[in-house]
CSV table of N, CA and C in Angstrom, one decimal:
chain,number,residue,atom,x,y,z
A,1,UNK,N,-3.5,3.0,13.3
A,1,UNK,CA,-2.1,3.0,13.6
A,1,UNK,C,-1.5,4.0,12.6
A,2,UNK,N,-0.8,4.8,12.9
A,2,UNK,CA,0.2,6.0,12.2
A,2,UNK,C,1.7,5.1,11.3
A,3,UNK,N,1.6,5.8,10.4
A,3,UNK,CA,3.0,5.5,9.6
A,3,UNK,C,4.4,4.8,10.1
A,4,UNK,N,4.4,6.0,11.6
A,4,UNK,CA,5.3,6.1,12.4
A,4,UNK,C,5.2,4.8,13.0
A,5,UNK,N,4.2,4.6,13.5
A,5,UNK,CA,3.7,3.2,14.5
A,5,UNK,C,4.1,1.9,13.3
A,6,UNK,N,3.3,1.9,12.4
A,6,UNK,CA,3.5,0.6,11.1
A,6,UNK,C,4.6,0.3,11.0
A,7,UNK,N,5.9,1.6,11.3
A,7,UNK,CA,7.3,1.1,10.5
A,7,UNK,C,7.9,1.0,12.0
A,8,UNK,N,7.9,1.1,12.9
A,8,UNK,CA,8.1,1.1,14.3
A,8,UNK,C,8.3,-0.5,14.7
A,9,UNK,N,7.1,-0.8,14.7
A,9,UNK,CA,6.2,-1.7,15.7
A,9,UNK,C,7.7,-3.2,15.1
A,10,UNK,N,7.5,-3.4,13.6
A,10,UNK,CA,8.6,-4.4,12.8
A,10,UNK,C,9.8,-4.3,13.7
A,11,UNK,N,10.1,-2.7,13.5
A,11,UNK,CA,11.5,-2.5,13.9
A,11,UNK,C,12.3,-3.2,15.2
A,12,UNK,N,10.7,-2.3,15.9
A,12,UNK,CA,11.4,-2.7,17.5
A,12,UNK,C,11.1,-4.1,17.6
A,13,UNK,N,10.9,-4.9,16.7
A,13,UNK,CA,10.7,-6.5,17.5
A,13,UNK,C,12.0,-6.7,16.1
A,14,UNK,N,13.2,-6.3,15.2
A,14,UNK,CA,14.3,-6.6,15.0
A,14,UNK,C,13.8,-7.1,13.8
A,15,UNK,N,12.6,-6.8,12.9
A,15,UNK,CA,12.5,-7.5,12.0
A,15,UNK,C,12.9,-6.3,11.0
A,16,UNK,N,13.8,-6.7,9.7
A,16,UNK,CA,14.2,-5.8,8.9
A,16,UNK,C,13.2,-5.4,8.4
A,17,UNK,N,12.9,-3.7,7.3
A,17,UNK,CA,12.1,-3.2,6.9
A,17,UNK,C,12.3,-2.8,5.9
A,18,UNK,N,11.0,-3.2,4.9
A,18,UNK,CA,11.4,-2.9,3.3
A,18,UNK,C,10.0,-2.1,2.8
A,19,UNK,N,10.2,-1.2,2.7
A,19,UNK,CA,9.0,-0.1,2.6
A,19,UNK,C,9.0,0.8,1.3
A,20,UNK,N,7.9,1.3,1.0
A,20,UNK,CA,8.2,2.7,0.5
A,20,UNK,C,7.8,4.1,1.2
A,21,UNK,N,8.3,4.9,0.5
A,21,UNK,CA,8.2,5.9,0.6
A,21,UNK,C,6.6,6.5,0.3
A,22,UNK,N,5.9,6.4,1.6
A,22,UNK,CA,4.2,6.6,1.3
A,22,UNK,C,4.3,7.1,2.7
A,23,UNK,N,3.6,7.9,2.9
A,23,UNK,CA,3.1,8.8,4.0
A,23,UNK,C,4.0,8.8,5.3
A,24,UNK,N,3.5,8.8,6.4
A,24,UNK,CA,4.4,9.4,7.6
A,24,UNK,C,5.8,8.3,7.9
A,25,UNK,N,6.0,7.0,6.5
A,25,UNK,CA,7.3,6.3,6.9
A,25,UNK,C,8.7,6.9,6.4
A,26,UNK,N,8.7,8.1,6.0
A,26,UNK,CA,10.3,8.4,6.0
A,26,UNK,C,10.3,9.4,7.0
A,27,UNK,N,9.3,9.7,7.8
A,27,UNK,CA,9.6,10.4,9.4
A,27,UNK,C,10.3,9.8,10.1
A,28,UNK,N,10.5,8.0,10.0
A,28,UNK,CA,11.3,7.7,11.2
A,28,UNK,C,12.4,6.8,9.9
A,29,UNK,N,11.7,6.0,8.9
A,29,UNK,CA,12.4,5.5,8.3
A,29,UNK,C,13.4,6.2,7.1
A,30,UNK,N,15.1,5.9,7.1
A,30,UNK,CA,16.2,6.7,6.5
A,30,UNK,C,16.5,5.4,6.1
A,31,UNK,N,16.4,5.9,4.3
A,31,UNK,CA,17.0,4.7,3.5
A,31,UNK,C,18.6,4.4,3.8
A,32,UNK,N,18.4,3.3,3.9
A,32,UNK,CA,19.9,2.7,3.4
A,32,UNK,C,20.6,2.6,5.3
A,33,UNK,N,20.0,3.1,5.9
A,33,UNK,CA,20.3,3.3,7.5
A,33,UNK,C,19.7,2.6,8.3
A,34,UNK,N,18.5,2.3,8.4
A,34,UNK,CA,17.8,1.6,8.8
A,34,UNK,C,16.4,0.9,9.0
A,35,UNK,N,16.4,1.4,7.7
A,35,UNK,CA,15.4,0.6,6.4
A,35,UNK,C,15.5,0.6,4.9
A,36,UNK,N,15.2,-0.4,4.3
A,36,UNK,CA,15.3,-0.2,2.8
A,36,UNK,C,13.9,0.2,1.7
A,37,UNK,N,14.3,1.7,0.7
A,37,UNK,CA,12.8,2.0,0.8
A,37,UNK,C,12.8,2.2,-0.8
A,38,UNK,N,11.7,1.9,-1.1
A,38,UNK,CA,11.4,1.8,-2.6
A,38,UNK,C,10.3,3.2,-3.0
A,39,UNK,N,10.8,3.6,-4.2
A,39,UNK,CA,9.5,4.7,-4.5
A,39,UNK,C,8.1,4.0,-4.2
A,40,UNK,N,7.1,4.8,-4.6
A,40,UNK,CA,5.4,4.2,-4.0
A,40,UNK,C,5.3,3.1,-5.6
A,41,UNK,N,5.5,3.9,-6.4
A,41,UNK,CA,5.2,3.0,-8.1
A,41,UNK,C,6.5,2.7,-8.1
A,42,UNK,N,7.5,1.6,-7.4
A,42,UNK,CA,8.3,1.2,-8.2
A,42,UNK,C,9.0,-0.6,-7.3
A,43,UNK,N,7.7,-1.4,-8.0
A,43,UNK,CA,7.2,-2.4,-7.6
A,43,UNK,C,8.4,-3.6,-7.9
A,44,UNK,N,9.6,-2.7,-8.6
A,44,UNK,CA,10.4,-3.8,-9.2
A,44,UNK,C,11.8,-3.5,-8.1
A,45,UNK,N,11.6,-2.8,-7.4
A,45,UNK,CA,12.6,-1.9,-6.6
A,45,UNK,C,12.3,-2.4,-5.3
A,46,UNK,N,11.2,-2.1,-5.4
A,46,UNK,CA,10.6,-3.1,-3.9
A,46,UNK,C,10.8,-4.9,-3.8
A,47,UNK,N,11.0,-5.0,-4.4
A,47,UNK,CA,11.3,-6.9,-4.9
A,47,UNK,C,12.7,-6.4,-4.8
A,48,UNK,N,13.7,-5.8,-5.3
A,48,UNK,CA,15.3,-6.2,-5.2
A,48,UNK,C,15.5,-5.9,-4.4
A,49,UNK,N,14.8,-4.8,-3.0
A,49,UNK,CA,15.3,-4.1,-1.7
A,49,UNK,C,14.7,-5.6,-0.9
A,50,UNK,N,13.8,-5.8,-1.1
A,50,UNK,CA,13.1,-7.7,-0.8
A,50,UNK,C,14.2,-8.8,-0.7
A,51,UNK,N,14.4,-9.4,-1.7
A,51,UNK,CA,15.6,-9.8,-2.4
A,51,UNK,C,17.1,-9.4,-1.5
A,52,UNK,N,17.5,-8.5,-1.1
A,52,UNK,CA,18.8,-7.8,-0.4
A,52,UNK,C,18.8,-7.9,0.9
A,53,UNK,N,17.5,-7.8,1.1
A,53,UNK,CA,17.5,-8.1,3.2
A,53,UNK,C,17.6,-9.5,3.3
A,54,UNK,N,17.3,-10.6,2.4
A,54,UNK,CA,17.7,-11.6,2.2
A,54,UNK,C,18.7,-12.6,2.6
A,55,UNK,N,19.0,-11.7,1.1
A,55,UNK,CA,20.5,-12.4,0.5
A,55,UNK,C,21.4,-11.9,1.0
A,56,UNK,N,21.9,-10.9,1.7
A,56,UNK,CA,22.6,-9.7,2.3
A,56,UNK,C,22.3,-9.9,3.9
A,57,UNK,N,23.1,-11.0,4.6
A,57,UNK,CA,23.0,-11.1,6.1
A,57,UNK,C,23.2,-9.9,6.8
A,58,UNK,N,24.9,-9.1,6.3
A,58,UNK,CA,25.3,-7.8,6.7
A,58,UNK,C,24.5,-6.6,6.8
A,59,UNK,N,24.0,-6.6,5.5
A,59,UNK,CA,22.9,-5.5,5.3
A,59,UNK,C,22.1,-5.6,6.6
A,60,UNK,N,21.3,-6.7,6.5
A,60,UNK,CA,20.6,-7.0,7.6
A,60,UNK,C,20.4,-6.9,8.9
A,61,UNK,N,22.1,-7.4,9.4
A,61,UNK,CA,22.1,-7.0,10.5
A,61,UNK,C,22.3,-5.1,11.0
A,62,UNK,N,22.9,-4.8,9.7
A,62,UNK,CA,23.1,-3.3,10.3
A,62,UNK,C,21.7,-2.8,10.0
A,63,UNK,N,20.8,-2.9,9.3
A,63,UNK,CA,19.1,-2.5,9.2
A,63,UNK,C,18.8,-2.5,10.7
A,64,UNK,N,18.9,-3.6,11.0
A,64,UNK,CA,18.2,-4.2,12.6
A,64,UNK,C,18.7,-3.6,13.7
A,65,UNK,N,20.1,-3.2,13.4
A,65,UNK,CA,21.0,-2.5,14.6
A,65,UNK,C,20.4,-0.7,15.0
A,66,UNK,N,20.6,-0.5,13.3
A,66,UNK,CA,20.5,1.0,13.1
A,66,UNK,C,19.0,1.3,13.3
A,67,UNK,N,18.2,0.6,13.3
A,67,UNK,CA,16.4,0.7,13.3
A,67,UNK,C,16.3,0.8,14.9
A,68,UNK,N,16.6,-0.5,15.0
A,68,UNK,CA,16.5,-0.6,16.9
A,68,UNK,C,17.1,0.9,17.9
A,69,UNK,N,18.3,1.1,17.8
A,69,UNK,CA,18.8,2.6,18.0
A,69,UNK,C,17.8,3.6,18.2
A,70,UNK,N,17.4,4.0,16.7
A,70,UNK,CA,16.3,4.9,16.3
A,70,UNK,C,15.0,4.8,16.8
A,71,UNK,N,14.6,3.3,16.9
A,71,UNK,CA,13.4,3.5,17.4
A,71,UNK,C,13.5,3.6,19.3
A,72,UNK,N,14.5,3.5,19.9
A,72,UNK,CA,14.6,4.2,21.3
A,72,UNK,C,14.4,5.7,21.5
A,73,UNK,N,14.9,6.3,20.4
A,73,UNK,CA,14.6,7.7,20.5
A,73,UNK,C,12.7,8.0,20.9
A,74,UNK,N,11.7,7.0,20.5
A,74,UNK,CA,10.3,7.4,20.4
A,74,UNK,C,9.8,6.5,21.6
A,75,UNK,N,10.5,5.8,22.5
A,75,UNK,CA,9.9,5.2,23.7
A,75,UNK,C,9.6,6.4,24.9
A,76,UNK,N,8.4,5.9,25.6
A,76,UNK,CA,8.1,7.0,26.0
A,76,UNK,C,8.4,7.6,27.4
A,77,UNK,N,9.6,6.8,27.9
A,77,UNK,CA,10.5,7.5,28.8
A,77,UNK,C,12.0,8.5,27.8
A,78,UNK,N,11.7,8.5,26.9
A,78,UNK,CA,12.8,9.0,26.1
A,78,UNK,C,11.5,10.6,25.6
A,79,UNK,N,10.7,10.0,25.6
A,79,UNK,CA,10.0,11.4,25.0
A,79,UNK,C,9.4,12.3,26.4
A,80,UNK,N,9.4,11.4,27.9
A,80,UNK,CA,9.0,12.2,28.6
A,80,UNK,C,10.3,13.2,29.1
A,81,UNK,N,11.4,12.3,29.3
A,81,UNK,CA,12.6,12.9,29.3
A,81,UNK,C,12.9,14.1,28.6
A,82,UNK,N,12.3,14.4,27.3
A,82,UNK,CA,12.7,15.3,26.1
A,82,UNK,C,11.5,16.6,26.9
A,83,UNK,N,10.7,16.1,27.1
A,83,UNK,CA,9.4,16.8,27.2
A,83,UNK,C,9.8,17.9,28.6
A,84,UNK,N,10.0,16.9,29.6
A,84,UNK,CA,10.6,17.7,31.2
A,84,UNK,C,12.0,18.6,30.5
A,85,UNK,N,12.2,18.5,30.1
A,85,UNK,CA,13.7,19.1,29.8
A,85,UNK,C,13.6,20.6,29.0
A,86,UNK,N,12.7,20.5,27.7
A,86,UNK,CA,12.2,21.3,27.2
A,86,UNK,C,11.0,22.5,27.3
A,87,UNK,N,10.1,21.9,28.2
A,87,UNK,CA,9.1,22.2,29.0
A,87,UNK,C,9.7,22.6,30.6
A,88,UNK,N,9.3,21.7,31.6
A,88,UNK,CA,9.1,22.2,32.5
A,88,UNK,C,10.6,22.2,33.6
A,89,UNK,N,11.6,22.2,32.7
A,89,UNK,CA,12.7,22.3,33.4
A,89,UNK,C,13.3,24.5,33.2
A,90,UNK,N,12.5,24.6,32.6
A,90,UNK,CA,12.8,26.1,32.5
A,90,UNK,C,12.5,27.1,33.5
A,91,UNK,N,11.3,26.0,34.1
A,91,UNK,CA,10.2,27.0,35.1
A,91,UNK,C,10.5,26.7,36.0
């Protein structure tokens, strides 16, 4: 499973995301928009963004809102859509 898929798969079933910033998750994942993301070493940062999706219903819900959004952009009537359009709508 790709980066992209790991931080995905949470998203689109509405579960909030608290990540860091380690390999292909800031391709789909945007701090503070719709995920919350901690450096890779900063294990105390990751506990308070933990802690926030919590205690923070609001936060929460706009995580969940703003994730879900974003992750329609990668379903794959949206990428075939992008693909015919780009590709073979020229020809």
């Amino acid at each position: 499973m790709t980066g992209v898929q790991t931080c995905a798969l949470p998203i689109s079933s509405g579960i909030p995301v608290v990540s860091t910033k380690v390999g292909m998750v800031p391709d789909i994942a945007k701090d503070e928009k719709n995920v919350l993301l901690a450096d890779v070493d900063g294990s105390e940062e990751l506990l308070k963004q933990a802690k926030r999706v919590i205690e923070d219903g609001d936060s929460k819900e706009r995580l969940v809102q703003n994730a879900t959004d974003e992750v329609k952009k990668y379903s794959w009537d949206n990428i075939a859509r992008r693909y015919y359009q780009e590709v073979y709508s020229r020809l």
